[in-house]
Every structure is written in structure tokens, then in C-alpha cells.
Short mmCIF file of C-alpha atoms in Angstrom, two decimals:
data_model
loop_
_atom_site.label_atom_id
_atom_site.label_comp_id
_atom_site.label_asym_id
_atom_site.label_seq_id
_atom_site.Cartn_x
_atom_site.Cartn_y
_atom_site.Cartn_z
CA UNK A 1 0.00 0.00 0.00
CA UNK A 2 1.21 3.48 -0.76
CA UNK A 3 1.32 4.56 2.88
CA UNK A 4 3.72 1.72 3.57
CA UNK A 5 5.88 2.96 0.73
CA UNK A 6 5.67 6.54 1.82
CA UNK A 7 6.61 5.87 5.42
CA UNK A 8 8.02 8.63 7.54
CA UNK A 9 11.61 7.40 7.20
CA UNK A 10 11.49 7.83 3.43
CA UNK A 11 9.93 11.26 3.64
CA UNK A 12 12.52 12.34 6.23
CA UNK A 13 15.42 11.08 4.16
CA UNK A 14 14.14 12.85 1.07
CA UNK A 15 13.57 16.00 3.08
CA UNK A 16 17.06 15.83 4.67
CA UNK A 17 18.61 15.69 1.19
CA UNK A 18 21.99 14.54 2.46
CA UNK A 19 24.72 15.44 0.00
CA UNK A 20 22.58 17.81 -2.03
CA UNK A 21 24.62 20.03 -4.33
CA UNK A 22 27.77 19.70 -6.40
CA UNK A 23 31.44 19.11 -5.51
CA UNK A 24 33.99 21.76 -6.36
CA UNK A 25 36.58 19.26 -7.59
CA UNK A 26 35.03 15.90 -8.33
CA UNK A 27 37.11 13.04 -9.64
CA UNK A 28 34.06 11.80 -11.52
CA UNK A 29 30.64 13.17 -12.50
CA UNK A 30 27.69 11.32 -13.94
CA UNK A 31 24.24 12.42 -15.06
CA UNK A 32 21.66 9.70 -15.31
CA UNK A 33 18.00 9.85 -16.35
CA UNK A 34 15.12 7.51 -15.76
CA UNK A 35 13.42 7.58 -19.15
CA UNK A 36 10.13 6.33 -17.72
CA UNK A 37 9.49 9.29 -15.45
CA UNK A 38 12.11 11.89 -16.28
CA UNK A 39 13.87 11.63 -12.95
CA UNK A 40 17.44 12.87 -13.16
CA UNK A 41 20.42 12.38 -10.87
CA UNK A 42 23.63 14.35 -11.36
CA UNK A 43 26.22 12.81 -9.09
CA UNK A 44 29.73 14.05 -8.24
CA UNK A 45 32.31 11.84 -6.64
CA UNK A 46 35.72 12.46 -5.11
CA UNK A 47 37.70 9.29 -4.59
CA UNK A 48 40.87 8.77 -2.61
CA UNK A 49 42.34 5.52 -3.77
CA UNK A 50 39.60 2.95 -3.51
CA UNK A 51 37.60 4.96 -1.01
CA UNK A 52 34.80 7.43 -1.60
CA UNK A 53 35.94 10.63 0.08
CA UNK A 54 32.99 12.83 -0.92
CA UNK A 55 29.72 12.39 -2.75
CA UNK A 56 27.24 15.05 -3.78
CA UNK A 57 24.22 14.98 -6.01
CA UNK A 58 21.52 17.04 -7.58
CA UNK A 59 18.40 14.95 -7.78
CA UNK A 60 15.23 15.90 -9.61
CA UNK A 61 12.86 13.11 -8.89
CA UNK A 62 10.17 11.47 -6.84
CA UNK A 63 10.29 10.88 -3.12
CA UNK A 64 11.73 7.40 -3.58
CA UNK A 65 14.54 8.61 -5.82
CA UNK A 66 15.37 11.53 -3.56
CA UNK A 67 15.33 9.33 -0.46
CA UNK A 68 17.66 6.82 -2.12
CA UNK A 69 20.06 9.57 -3.20
CA UNK A 70 20.01 11.05 0.27
CA UNK A 71 20.68 7.67 1.89
CA UNK A 72 23.51 6.99 -0.54
CA UNK A 73 25.15 10.34 0.17
CA UNK A 74 24.86 9.73 3.90
CA UNK A 75 26.35 6.25 3.77
CA UNK A 76 28.91 6.33 0.95
CA UNK A 77 31.72 8.53 2.31
CA UNK A 78 34.48 6.36 3.75
CA UNK A 79 33.24 3.22 1.99
CA UNK A 80 35.16 1.29 -0.65
CA UNK A 81 33.90 0.65 -4.17
CA UNK A 82 33.36 -2.99 -3.22
CA UNK A 83 31.24 -2.06 -0.21
CA UNK A 84 29.11 0.23 -2.38
CA UNK A 85 28.72 -2.49 -5.00
CA UNK A 86 27.51 -4.85 -2.25
CA UNK A 87 24.99 -2.28 -1.03
CA UNK A 88 23.74 -1.79 -4.61
CA UNK A 89 23.39 -5.54 -5.06
CA UNK A 90 21.62 -5.88 -1.72
CA UNK A 91 19.13 -3.15 -2.62
CA UNK A 92 18.47 -4.78 -5.99
CA UNK A 93 17.91 -8.13 -4.29
CA UNK A 94 15.64 -6.51 -1.71
CA UNK A 95 13.46 -5.05 -4.48
CA UNK A 96 13.38 -8.40 -6.25
CA UNK A 97 12.16 -10.10 -3.09
CA UNK A 98 15.36 -11.93 -2.26
CA UNK A 99 16.99 -9.76 0.41
CA UNK A 100 20.46 -10.40 1.71
CA UNK A 101 20.65 -11.04 5.46
CA UNK A 102 21.83 -8.97 7.11
CA UNK A 103 21.52 -5.90 4.89
CA UNK A 104 24.86 -4.12 4.56
CA UNK A 105 23.06 -0.91 5.50
CA UNK A 106 20.03 -1.50 7.74
CA UNK A 107 18.37 1.65 6.43
CA UNK A 108 17.99 0.01 3.03
CA UNK A 109 15.05 -1.88 4.54
CA UNK A 110 12.84 1.19 4.22
CA UNK A 111 12.60 0.41 0.50
CA UNK A 112 11.25 -3.11 1.05
CA UNK A 113 7.59 -2.07 0.44
CA UNK A 114 8.57 -0.82 -3.04
CA UNK A 115 9.14 -4.45 -4.04
CA UNK A 116 5.50 -4.85 -5.05
CA UNK A 117 5.69 -1.95 -7.51
CA UNK A 118 8.11 -2.92 -10.26
CA UNK A 119 7.63 0.32 -12.17
CA UNK A 120 9.12 2.16 -9.19
CA UNK A 121 12.25 0.03 -8.74
CA UNK A 122 14.10 2.25 -11.18
CA UNK A 123 13.33 5.29 -9.04
CA UNK A 124 15.09 3.75 -6.02
CA UNK A 125 18.00 2.37 -7.98
CA UNK A 126 18.77 5.44 -10.12
CA UNK A 127 21.21 7.07 -7.62
CA UNK A 128 22.96 3.74 -7.08
CA UNK A 129 23.31 3.26 -10.83
CA UNK A 130 24.73 6.77 -11.10
CA UNK A 131 27.27 5.99 -8.39
CA UNK A 132 28.27 2.75 -10.09
CA UNK A 133 28.86 4.64 -13.35
CA UNK A 134 30.79 7.35 -11.53
CA UNK A 135 33.04 4.77 -9.86
CA UNK A 136 33.53 3.07 -13.21
CA UNK A 137 34.50 6.29 -14.95
CA UNK A 138 36.74 7.17 -12.01
CA UNK A 139 38.48 3.81 -12.41
CA UNK A 140 38.99 4.47 -16.09
CA UNK A 141 40.65 7.83 -15.47
CA UNK A 142 43.01 6.45 -12.83
CA UNK B 1 -30.99 15.02 -24.32
CA UNK B 2 -29.84 12.96 -21.36
CA UNK B 3 -26.95 10.57 -21.53
CA UNK B 4 -26.47 7.54 -19.29
CA UNK B 5 -22.74 7.02 -18.78
CA UNK B 6 -23.32 4.06 -16.47
CA UNK B 7 -25.31 2.25 -19.14
CA UNK B 8 -22.56 2.98 -21.66
CA UNK B 9 -19.98 1.67 -19.24
CA UNK B 10 -21.65 -1.74 -19.29
CA UNK B 11 -20.78 -2.01 -22.99
CA UNK B 12 -17.07 -2.09 -22.09
CA UNK B 13 -15.97 -5.56 -20.89
CA UNK B 14 -13.07 -4.27 -18.82
CA UNK B 15 -15.27 -2.46 -16.33
CA UNK B 16 -16.93 -5.74 -15.38
CA UNK B 17 -13.57 -7.47 -15.07
CA UNK B 18 -11.70 -5.11 -12.75
CA UNK B 19 -12.76 -5.15 -9.10
CA UNK B 20 -14.14 -1.97 -7.55
CA UNK B 21 -13.08 0.60 -6.67
CA UNK B 22 -11.84 1.35 -10.16
CA UNK B 23 -11.84 4.82 -11.65
CA UNK B 24 -10.21 4.90 -15.06
CA UNK B 25 -9.00 8.37 -15.91
CA UNK B 26 -6.30 7.53 -18.44
CA UNK B 27 -8.29 7.27 -21.66
CA UNK B 28 -5.95 9.79 -23.28
CA UNK B 29 -3.24 7.13 -23.09
CA UNK B 30 -5.49 4.21 -24.00
CA UNK B 31 -9.25 4.19 -24.05
CA UNK B 32 -11.05 1.02 -23.06
CA UNK B 33 -12.16 -1.21 -25.90
CA UNK B 34 -15.86 -1.32 -26.71
CA UNK B 35 -17.55 -4.73 -26.76
CA UNK B 36 -18.51 -4.36 -30.42
CA UNK B 37 -14.88 -3.80 -31.38
CA UNK B 38 -13.69 -6.73 -29.31
CA UNK B 39 -16.41 -8.99 -30.70
CA UNK B 40 -15.58 -7.99 -34.26
CA UNK B 41 -11.91 -8.69 -33.70
CA UNK B 42 -12.55 -12.11 -32.14
CA UNK B 43 -15.17 -12.99 -34.73
CA UNK B 44 -12.80 -12.12 -37.54
CA UNK B 45 -9.95 -14.16 -36.11
CA UNK B 46 -12.36 -17.03 -35.40
CA UNK B 47 -14.23 -17.15 -38.68
CA UNK B 48 -12.48 -15.14 -41.42
CA UNK B 49 -8.77 -15.33 -40.63
CA UNK B 50 -6.80 -15.26 -43.85
CA UNK B 51 -4.45 -12.85 -45.54
CA UNK B 52 -6.00 -10.01 -47.52
CA UNK B 53 -5.73 -8.94 -51.15
CA UNK B 54 -3.88 -12.11 -52.08
CA UNK B 55 -5.87 -15.35 -51.93
CA UNK B 56 -8.68 -16.27 -54.30
CA UNK B 57 -10.39 -18.82 -52.09
CA UNK B 58 -13.62 -17.86 -50.38
CA UNK B 59 -12.13 -17.39 -46.90
CA UNK B 60 -9.54 -14.97 -48.26
CA UNK B 61 -12.26 -13.12 -50.16
CA UNK B 62 -14.23 -12.78 -46.92
CA UNK B 63 -11.18 -11.53 -45.03
CA UNK B 64 -10.45 -8.97 -47.73
CA UNK B 65 -14.06 -7.81 -47.76
CA UNK B 66 -14.02 -7.35 -43.97
CA UNK B 67 -10.76 -5.43 -44.11
CA UNK B 68 -12.01 -3.16 -46.88
CA UNK B 69 -15.25 -2.59 -45.00
CA UNK B 70 -13.13 -1.40 -42.05
CA UNK B 71 -11.44 1.01 -44.43
CA UNK B 72 -14.85 2.26 -45.51
CA UNK B 73 -15.85 2.70 -41.83
CA UNK B 74 -12.75 4.82 -41.23
CA UNK B 75 -13.59 6.89 -44.30
CA UNK B 76 -17.14 7.46 -43.01
CA UNK B 77 -15.82 8.41 -39.56
CA UNK B 78 -13.50 11.03 -41.07
CA UNK B 79 -15.89 12.04 -43.85
CA UNK B 80 -13.16 11.23 -46.32
CA UNK B 81 -14.06 11.65 -49.97
CA UNK B 82 -13.03 8.08 -50.75
CA UNK B 83 -12.10 4.95 -48.81
CA UNK B 84 -8.93 4.82 -50.90
CA UNK B 85 -7.69 7.78 -48.89
CA UNK B 86 -7.47 5.60 -45.76
CA UNK B 87 -4.13 3.93 -45.03
CA UNK B 88 -4.04 1.46 -42.17
CA UNK B 89 -0.90 1.64 -40.05
CA UNK B 90 0.14 0.23 -36.71
CA UNK B 91 -0.92 3.43 -34.93
CA UNK B 92 -0.74 7.21 -34.99
CA UNK B 93 3.01 7.14 -34.45
CA UNK B 94 3.48 4.98 -37.54
CA UNK B 95 1.11 7.22 -39.50
CA UNK B 96 3.07 10.34 -38.57
CA UNK B 97 6.35 8.61 -39.38
CA UNK B 98 4.89 7.56 -42.71
CA UNK B 99 4.24 11.18 -43.63
CA UNK B 100 7.67 12.20 -42.36
CA UNK B 101 9.26 9.53 -44.52
CA UNK B 102 7.13 9.83 -47.64
CA UNK B 103 6.43 13.56 -47.71
CA UNK B 104 9.93 14.13 -46.39
CA UNK B 105 11.32 12.31 -49.42
CA UNK B 106 9.77 14.97 -51.66
CA UNK B 107 11.54 17.82 -49.85
CA UNK B 108 14.85 19.51 -50.55
CA UNK B 109 17.43 20.82 -48.11
CA UNK B 110 16.24 24.24 -47.00
CA UNK B 111 12.56 23.40 -47.32
CA UNK B 112 10.70 24.08 -44.10
CA UNK B 113 8.53 21.96 -41.86
CA UNK B 114 6.68 23.75 -39.08
CA UNK B 115 5.67 22.04 -35.84
CA UNK B 116 4.86 23.47 -32.43
CA UNK B 117 6.41 23.18 -29.00
CA UNK B 118 3.25 21.44 -27.80
CA UNK B 119 3.65 18.30 -29.89
CA UNK B 120 3.71 14.76 -28.61
CA UNK B 121 7.17 13.35 -29.25
CA UNK B 122 5.70 11.27 -32.09
CA UNK B 123 4.99 14.46 -34.05
CA UNK B 124 8.35 15.98 -33.21
CA UNK B 125 11.09 13.37 -33.28
CA UNK B 126 10.27 12.05 -36.80
CA UNK B 127 10.76 15.59 -38.09
CA UNK B 128 14.03 15.95 -36.22
CA UNK B 129 15.24 12.76 -37.87
CA UNK B 130 14.15 14.09 -41.27
CA UNK B 131 15.95 17.37 -40.61
CA UNK B 132 19.13 15.59 -39.60
CA UNK B 133 18.96 13.29 -42.63
CA UNK B 134 18.08 15.80 -45.34
CA UNK B 135 18.80 19.35 -44.26
CA UNK B 136 15.11 20.25 -44.10
CA UNK B 137 14.62 23.18 -41.74
CA UNK B 138 12.46 22.47 -38.71
CA UNK B 139 10.73 25.51 -37.27
CA UNK B 140 8.65 25.81 -34.13
CA UNK B 141 5.42 27.65 -33.57
CA UNK B 142 5.55 29.31 -30.15
CA UNK B 143 3.04 28.78 -27.38
CA UNK B 144 0.90 31.11 -25.37
CA UNK B 145 1.48 31.09 -21.62
CA UNK B 146 -1.37 28.61 -21.17
CA UNK B 147 0.20 26.17 -23.63
CA UNK B 148 -2.08 26.90 -26.57
CA UNK B 149 -0.36 26.92 -29.94
CA UNK B 150 0.04 30.53 -31.01
CA UNK B 151 -1.32 30.03 -34.50
CA UNK B 152 -1.55 33.80 -34.94
CA UNK B 153 2.25 33.75 -35.26
CA UNK B 154 2.06 31.41 -38.25
CA UNK B 155 1.56 33.81 -41.17
CA UNK B 156 4.69 35.76 -40.27
CA UNK B 157 6.70 32.54 -39.93
CA UNK B 158 5.80 31.08 -43.29
CA UNK B 159 8.00 31.56 -46.32
CA UNK B 160 7.95 30.31 -49.92
CA UNK B 161 10.03 27.36 -48.66
CA UNK B 162 7.39 26.30 -46.11
CA UNK B 163 6.16 22.90 -47.25
CA UNK B 164 4.31 21.35 -44.33
CA UNK B 165 2.68 22.40 -41.07
CA UNK B 166 2.38 19.41 -38.72
CA UNK B 167 0.41 20.08 -35.55
CA UNK B 168 -1.63 18.31 -32.96
CA UNK B 169 -5.39 18.68 -33.35
CA UNK B 170 -5.79 18.44 -29.57
CA UNK B 171 -2.97 18.58 -27.03
CA UNK B 172 -2.36 15.36 -25.12
CA UNK B 173 -1.30 17.49 -22.14
CA UNK B 174 -3.67 20.44 -21.98
CA UNK B 175 -6.59 19.25 -24.08
CA UNK B 176 -6.31 22.55 -25.96
CA UNK B 177 -7.80 22.50 -29.43
CA UNK B 178 -5.72 23.91 -32.25
CA UNK B 179 -7.23 26.71 -34.33
CA UNK B 180 -7.25 24.62 -37.50
CA UNK B 181 -8.98 27.17 -39.78
CA UNK B 182 -6.23 29.70 -39.02
CA UNK B 183 -3.56 27.10 -39.78
CA UNK B 184 -5.17 26.02 -43.03
CA UNK B 185 -5.65 29.60 -44.20
CA UNK B 186 -2.02 30.43 -43.52
CA UNK B 187 -0.82 27.22 -45.18
CA UNK B 188 -2.87 27.80 -48.32
CA UNK B 189 -1.39 31.26 -48.70
CA UNK B 190 2.06 29.75 -49.28
CA UNK B 191 1.03 26.40 -50.77
CA UNK B 192 2.03 24.36 -47.75
CA UNK B 193 0.35 21.12 -46.72
CA UNK B 194 -1.22 20.57 -43.29
CA UNK B 195 -0.92 17.41 -41.21
CA UNK B 196 -2.97 17.00 -38.04
CA UNK B 197 -2.16 14.54 -35.27
CA UNK B 198 -5.69 13.55 -34.27
CA UNK B 199 -4.74 10.97 -31.64
CA UNK B 200 -6.37 12.93 -28.82
CA UNK B 201 -9.29 14.25 -30.83
CA UNK B 202 -10.88 11.11 -32.19
CA UNK B 203 -12.17 9.70 -28.89
CA UNK B 204 -14.48 12.69 -28.67
CA UNK B 205 -16.45 12.00 -31.83
CA UNK B 206 -16.28 11.79 -35.60
CA UNK B 207 -14.05 14.19 -37.52
CA UNK B 208 -14.74 15.92 -40.83
CA UNK B 209 -11.43 16.15 -42.64
CA UNK B 210 -13.01 17.83 -45.65
CA UNK B 211 -14.48 20.57 -43.49
CA UNK B 212 -11.16 20.96 -41.68
CA UNK B 213 -9.47 21.44 -45.05
CA UNK B 214 -6.26 19.69 -44.02
CA UNK B 215 -4.20 17.30 -46.15
CA UNK B 216 -3.24 14.52 -43.74
CA UNK B 217 -4.81 13.23 -40.55
CA UNK B 218 -3.41 10.56 -38.21
CA UNK B 219 -4.95 8.64 -35.32
CA UNK B 220 -4.71 5.42 -33.32
CA UNK B 221 -7.33 2.73 -32.80
CA UNK B 222 -6.51 2.16 -29.15
CA UNK B 223 -7.44 5.74 -28.28
CA UNK B 224 -10.92 5.54 -29.81
CA UNK B 225 -12.35 2.41 -28.19
CA UNK B 226 -10.80 0.06 -30.72
CA UNK B 227 -8.00 -2.50 -30.53
CA UNK B 228 -4.34 -1.70 -30.13
CA UNK B 229 -1.86 -2.17 -32.94
CA UNK B 230 -3.82 -0.35 -35.60
CA UNK B 231 -4.04 3.25 -36.72
CA UNK B 232 -5.06 5.36 -39.65
CA UNK B 233 -3.40 7.83 -41.91
CA UNK B 234 -5.89 9.72 -44.01
CA UNK B 235 -4.48 11.68 -46.90
CA UNK B 236 -6.30 13.81 -49.43
CA UNK B 237 -6.33 11.78 -52.65
CA UNK B 238 -3.99 13.92 -54.68
CA UNK B 239 -1.71 14.49 -51.67
CA UNK B 240 -1.32 10.76 -51.05
CA UNK B 241 -0.86 10.02 -54.74
CA UNK B 242 2.11 12.38 -54.86
CA UNK B 243 4.02 10.46 -52.20
CA UNK B 244 6.54 7.68 -52.71
CA UNK B 245 6.44 4.54 -50.58
CA UNK B 246 8.70 4.35 -47.55
CA UNK B 247 8.26 0.74 -46.51
CA UNK B 248 8.50 -1.90 -49.21
CA UNK B 249 7.29 -5.46 -49.40
CA UNK B 250 4.41 -7.55 -50.59
CA UNK B 251 1.06 -6.03 -51.42
CA UNK B 252 2.31 -2.57 -52.40
CA UNK B 253 3.65 -3.32 -55.86
CA UNK B 254 2.59 -3.65 -59.46
CA UNK B 255 5.18 -5.29 -61.69
CA UNK B 256 8.46 -6.32 -60.07
CA UNK B 257 11.52 -7.21 -62.11
CA UNK B 258 15.09 -7.65 -60.92
CA UNK B 259 15.76 -4.13 -62.11
CA UNK B 260 12.76 -2.14 -61.03
CA UNK B 261 9.34 -2.10 -59.38
CA UNK B 262 6.07 -0.37 -60.19
CA UNK B 263 4.23 0.65 -57.08
CA UNK B 264 0.54 0.21 -56.42
CA UNK B 265 -1.61 3.31 -56.03
CA UNK B 266 -2.63 4.47 -52.53
CA UNK B 267 -3.61 3.14 -50.11
CA UNK B 268 -1.87 -0.18 -50.94
CA UNK B 269 1.34 1.69 -51.80
CA UNK B 270 1.68 2.45 -48.09
CA UNK B 271 0.58 -0.92 -46.70
CA UNK B 272 3.55 -3.17 -47.37
CA UNK B 273 3.32 -6.64 -45.90
CA UNK B 274 0.40 -8.14 -44.06
CA UNK B 275 -1.55 -5.34 -42.40
CA UNK B 276 -3.11 -5.55 -38.91
CA UNK B 277 -6.23 -7.14 -40.39
CA UNK B 278 -8.25 -8.19 -37.36
CA UNK B 279 -7.32 -5.04 -35.46
CA UNK B 280 -8.51 -2.98 -38.42
CA UNK B 281 -11.78 -4.88 -38.48
CA UNK B 282 -12.17 -4.21 -34.75
CA UNK B 283 -11.39 -0.56 -35.31
CA UNK B 284 -14.01 -0.38 -38.04
CA UNK B 285 -16.59 -1.69 -35.58
CA UNK B 286 -15.50 0.85 -32.97
CA UNK B 287 -15.77 3.71 -35.45
CA UNK B 288 -19.21 2.60 -36.63
CA UNK B 289 -20.31 2.37 -32.99
CA UNK B 290 -18.97 5.86 -32.32
CA UNK B 291 -20.74 7.23 -35.36
CA UNK B 292 -24.06 6.20 -33.85
CA UNK B 293 -23.57 7.86 -30.47
CA UNK B 294 -25.47 10.97 -29.35
CA UNK B 295 -22.42 13.24 -29.39
CA UNK B 296 -24.09 16.51 -28.35
CA UNK B 297 -25.34 14.79 -25.20
CA UNK B 298 -21.97 13.14 -24.62
CA UNK B 299 -20.16 16.44 -25.03
CA UNK B 300 -22.52 17.98 -22.48
CA UNK B 301 -21.77 15.07 -20.13
CA UNK B 302 -18.01 15.42 -20.62
CA UNK B 303 -18.22 19.18 -20.19
CA UNK B 304 -20.14 18.80 -16.91
CA UNK B 305 -17.48 16.42 -15.63
CA UNK B 306 -14.72 18.75 -16.80
CA UNK B 307 -16.33 21.65 -14.94
CA UNK B 308 -16.71 19.46 -11.84
CA UNK B 309 -13.05 18.47 -12.05
CA UNK B 310 -11.77 22.01 -12.62
CA UNK B 311 -13.88 23.29 -9.70
CA UNK B 312 -12.58 20.54 -7.44
CA UNK B 313 -8.97 21.03 -8.46
CA UNK B 314 -9.24 24.76 -7.78
CA UNK B 315 -9.97 23.92 -4.15
CA UNK B 316 -6.78 21.91 -3.60
CA UNK B 317 -3.84 23.71 -1.98
CA UNK B 318 -0.88 24.31 -4.25
CA UNK B 319 -2.59 23.08 -7.36
CA UNK B 320 -1.45 24.53 -10.67
CA UNK B 321 -3.50 23.81 -13.76
CA UNK B 322 -1.53 23.41 -16.99
CA UNK B 323 -3.46 24.62 -20.00
CA UNK B 324 -6.40 26.85 -20.73
CA UNK B 325 -8.58 27.72 -17.75
CA UNK B 326 -11.48 28.14 -20.17
CA UNK B 327 -13.21 24.76 -20.40
CA UNK B 328 -14.64 25.67 -23.80
CA UNK B 329 -11.13 25.86 -25.27
CA UNK B 330 -10.19 22.29 -24.48
CA UNK B 331 -11.23 18.70 -24.66
CA UNK B 332 -11.55 17.03 -21.24
CA UNK B 333 -7.86 16.30 -20.73
CA UNK B 334 -6.58 18.00 -17.59
CA UNK B 335 -2.94 18.12 -16.55
CA UNK B 336 -1.80 19.71 -13.33
CA UNK B 337 0.99 20.07 -10.82
CA UNK B 338 -0.02 19.25 -7.27
CA UNK B 339 1.96 21.33 -4.80
CA UNK B 340 5.24 20.33 -6.45
CA UNK B 341 4.69 16.68 -5.56
CA UNK B 342 6.21 14.27 -8.03
CA UNK B 343 3.55 12.87 -10.39
CA UNK B 344 4.67 9.29 -9.88
CA UNK B 345 4.29 9.63 -6.12
CA UNK B 346 0.84 11.17 -6.62
CA UNK B 347 -0.21 8.43 -9.04
CA UNK B 348 1.02 5.76 -6.63
CA UNK B 349 -1.22 7.11 -3.88
CA UNK B 350 -4.14 7.46 -6.30
CA UNK B 351 -3.76 3.83 -7.34
CA UNK B 352 -4.50 2.89 -3.73
CA UNK B 353 -7.84 4.67 -4.18
CA UNK B 354 -8.53 2.70 -7.33
CA UNK B 355 -7.90 5.75 -9.49
CA UNK B 356 -5.90 5.15 -12.67
CA UNK B 357 -4.17 8.48 -13.24
CA UNK B 358 -1.28 9.20 -15.58
CA UNK B 359 1.85 11.01 -14.41
CA UNK B 360 5.14 11.89 -16.01
CA UNK B 361 6.36 13.99 -18.89
CA UNK B 362 3.47 12.73 -21.03
CA UNK B 363 5.75 12.29 -24.07
CA UNK B 364 5.83 16.07 -24.37
CA UNK B 365 9.09 17.25 -22.85
CA UNK B 366 9.27 20.58 -24.71
CA UNK B 367 5.80 21.44 -23.41
CA UNK B 368 6.85 20.42 -19.88
CA UNK B 369 9.78 22.83 -20.21
CA UNK B 370 7.37 25.52 -21.34
CA UNK B 371 5.44 25.01 -18.11
CA UNK B 372 8.73 24.70 -16.15
CA UNK B 373 7.82 21.32 -14.70
CA UNK B 374 9.57 17.96 -15.03
CA UNK B 375 6.26 16.18 -15.28
CA UNK B 376 2.56 16.49 -14.64
CA UNK B 377 -0.46 14.55 -13.45
CA UNK B 378 -3.09 13.99 -16.12
CA UNK B 379 -6.74 13.04 -15.84
CA UNK B 380 -8.65 12.37 -19.05
CA UNK B 381 -12.40 12.05 -19.35
CA UNK B 382 -14.22 9.79 -21.79
CA UNK B 383 -17.93 9.14 -22.42
CA UNK B 384 -17.89 6.32 -19.84
CA UNK B 385 -16.43 8.54 -17.12
CA UNK B 386 -18.80 9.33 -14.24
CA UNK B 387 -19.05 11.95 -11.53
CA UNK B 388 -17.99 9.24 -9.07
CA UNK B 389 -14.74 8.86 -10.98
CA UNK B 390 -14.05 12.58 -10.73
CA UNK B 391 -14.96 12.67 -7.04
CA UNK B 392 -12.68 9.70 -6.31
CA UNK B 393 -9.85 11.52 -8.04
CA UNK B 394 -10.41 14.67 -5.99
CA UNK B 395 -10.56 12.71 -2.73
CA UNK B 396 -7.44 10.79 -3.71
CA UNK B 397 -5.54 13.98 -4.48
CA UNK B 398 -6.41 15.39 -1.06
CA UNK B 399 -5.12 12.15 0.45
CA UNK B 400 -1.95 12.33 -1.65
CA UNK B 401 -1.16 15.71 -0.15
CA UNK B 402 -1.62 14.20 3.31
CA UNK B 403 0.49 11.09 2.60
CA UNK B 404 3.30 12.76 0.69
CA UNK B 405 3.94 15.88 2.74
#
């Protein structure tokens, strides 16, 4: 039900907009669109070695997309590319109904009710896809 | 004359199949299929399934006769001068692309095609492709603040190189009706052709292409109570005859030798391969059914619902209507921004109320930019829409504000 999707934790995360804005000197930048709904994430990344030092984003999207971007920006700094890939995979599995136990980030569980609405999975995953592309492009420039 | 929308609703199988509450307000994307159209489609596939215009056995003759009768039904619906002016396609998008390909092939670099900033992507992107391929100049009619196409700007835009004006008949976002007489008058002054995208107009009653005075008219079956996968391009006889084919195959040829091919006259010239036969037959039944409806009473019904919706929307906090505020200037398609809430979030909440509402950029990104929104919510009213549907939408929108803020 939509009220389960739009629980307070999601609204608060979207409202908090952790990491909103752009970085002055990113090591990688990616802009990604969700063609279905027009949501857009522009994500800046500053890496130090294999670790995400800073992450910022401008997100034009629905509550789910903004909450996911906010969560990502809150959790990513200090994490390695592998840890972020595991979180991305865990979120994907959660949406597909096959959640990893335990979740690498407990807060990912707030997206569990979205599982029933396949058309919205892309909204939640868009910031994570943007980060994966940014890490990939960062790798290529190293 | 009174009109009983509930009785009409019973003629649409889907409404009996979907559990209540169910309030379908997305007919602008796809209207529900009428029972007569569905029956005709099933009957054709069950009793007359064969390829058309090829076989000489009786079943093939029957299939061809049914297909050509569907063509005649489309001609009656549009008041075309001749059934030969009706080309069946896979939909309005294919019809518009057909004109872009065929008419486009007659143009030279520097010739001009005029569209507006209010077009559905299917009447914009084909022309961009043509421009990029051939050097044709694509020009844009501006919009008034309320999204209406500023046709008064057209005469000053046109030049001796203007060849085609391709516009929507009715906006899929605002419901605004294009001032076709002004467009046709301006086009005639420079010898340009006029193409109308009628996808959003046809579900509101028969069209008279001869009275409109245009040269091409495109629409989809799935938006006028018919099956999906079929559409119509009407072209004035001499306009169609002047066009080369763009898709080649069986059924559209005269003599074929290894060196060259003679092409069949329209409409077969534009119907290469096996057409969507059963879907066309279903569409013919839908169009005949529509032709028999009491349209003045239906328009009064739709207008009353539109007024009810506009009044209700005006009472919601933070609501911004996109499009003309004057109900008389639009068909009952209403797009709006609800307090900056994302349309997909709004539609998700509405779905919980059993309200099928469309949200997103509505395949009209330039128009969204005009309104300075990323997307919009859209409610569209059809003859089977009821006051209960509108009230459920309004209650759901109030709930969406509560849930999402």
C-alpha cells in the first residue's frame, strides 16, 4: 500500500537531502535519467584511492529517488567501491524479493515495500546506478 | 438530451472485469475497448482469418471484404471523400512517421517543416530525424502562456520554402484545441500542406477532414475504443498520390523485375506486408459504434465532468492547472501540478484509491519545459467517465497531499 511505501523514514530522508549540491573538484561526475518518469540524478564523486571521500548529487525526482540519493550520500563517504557495490546488489535483491541477510546498510530496509511496484524500482536504484557509473568512470581515469 | 454514462460503461468488458473501486481516468493514453470492437476482432480471427488482397479462395475473399469494410468505416468516420484515402498503419506514431518519410522524401534541403512546441514526441522526433537526414529546416510555432499553440504567429513565420505544417489537433497534455482554420488559411497562402495529429481528438467524436481542409490526418485505434496495434493515416487523394512509398514489401507493388518495381496506387502503396487485419476490423466496428452515439449529449456530459473536475482542483492547496482555464477551449484532458509533488508519487497514492491516473512527462518534454515542470499529473475524461470517478480523483488527491507531505 502506498502509505507503507511513503513511510516517515522515506519522507525524512528525502527532506534531509543529504549530500545535495555539487562538488567543487570531483574526480568523476555522472548524469543519469530515468526515461520512464524523467527523474534525473547528477552525481559528483571524489575518490581517494579505492575509497569514496565525498559524494554530492543534484536529484530531480520522486520521493523514492530523492530518499535513495540522500541515503547513498549519507552512507557512501568512507566506503570502498566494493562495499558500495555490495549495497547496490543488496538493494536490488531486496526489491526483487530476495533480500540479503543482514543488509549491509540496515536503512535500506525502508525500500522493502517498493518491491511490489516494479515500475518504481528504477526510481530507487537510479542514484545507485549513477554511483556505479561514476566509480567506473573514475576507475577508467586512474 | 440525457446521456447515461453508467449504461454505456456496461458495454465495455473491462469495467466488469476489474474489481471496484476502479476509476479509469487515463483514456488519453489508451481508451477502453468497446464490446462491439472486441467482438468484431474475435469474430474475424475465429471465422475469417486469412491474408487479404492475395488469396482467391472464399475465406480470403471474406477476409479482404471485412478489411475493406473497415477502411470504408474509417472513411465514413472522417468524412473522407473516398475509402482509398485511408491507409491502415500500426498506430498514430506509424502514420506520422509515414508522412515524415514519404512527404519528407519529396523535400529539398532548405525546405521548411513547421511544428509546435506542444507536440507529442511522435509528431516531433520524426521531423528531427528528417531534418538531420536531409537538411530540411524544422521551425517551431511558439506557445501562449497557457500552452495553446500561437497560430496567430504562423503567417509571419511562413516563407515560400514552407512545405508542411504538422500540428496536434488536440494537445495530449492540456486538451487545448488547435485553431485549425487559421492554420489552413495560412498554409494555403504559401502552398504548404497541413498534417494533423488527431490521436487525442478522435475519442471525442467523428471528424470531418473535408471541413477541416487539411491534407493529412493521423490517429490510433486504441485511443478511440478500438483494438491496439492499428491506426489510420488519411491523406487527401492527390496528396497521397504524390508520395513515394517508404516501406517496401508484398502487397504494395505492381510489376516487379530484378531491375525495377512499379508501385501500387494508394492506399496499398503504403501498406507493405500483411496489415493488422483483425485489429482494423475491430477498429471499423469501434468507429461505426462511435458514429451512432449521441455526441451533443456526450459532449454535455463530458463538459459537466470537466467543470466538476476544474472546480474541485481549484480547491486543492498548491494546485497549478496546466493549460487553458477556459473549459470551452479544451477537450476534457486536464494536466496539473499538485503542490510540487512528483507525479509518480501522486499516481502511486491514487492507485490505492482505485484511481488510474497518468503522471510523467506525457511524451511532451518541450511542453513540460514551457510550463517549467519535469512532469505532470493527467486526468482524461471519456464518455464512460462518471461523476464518481471525478470525485474519487479529488478525494485521492487530497489524500496524496496528506500522505506525501
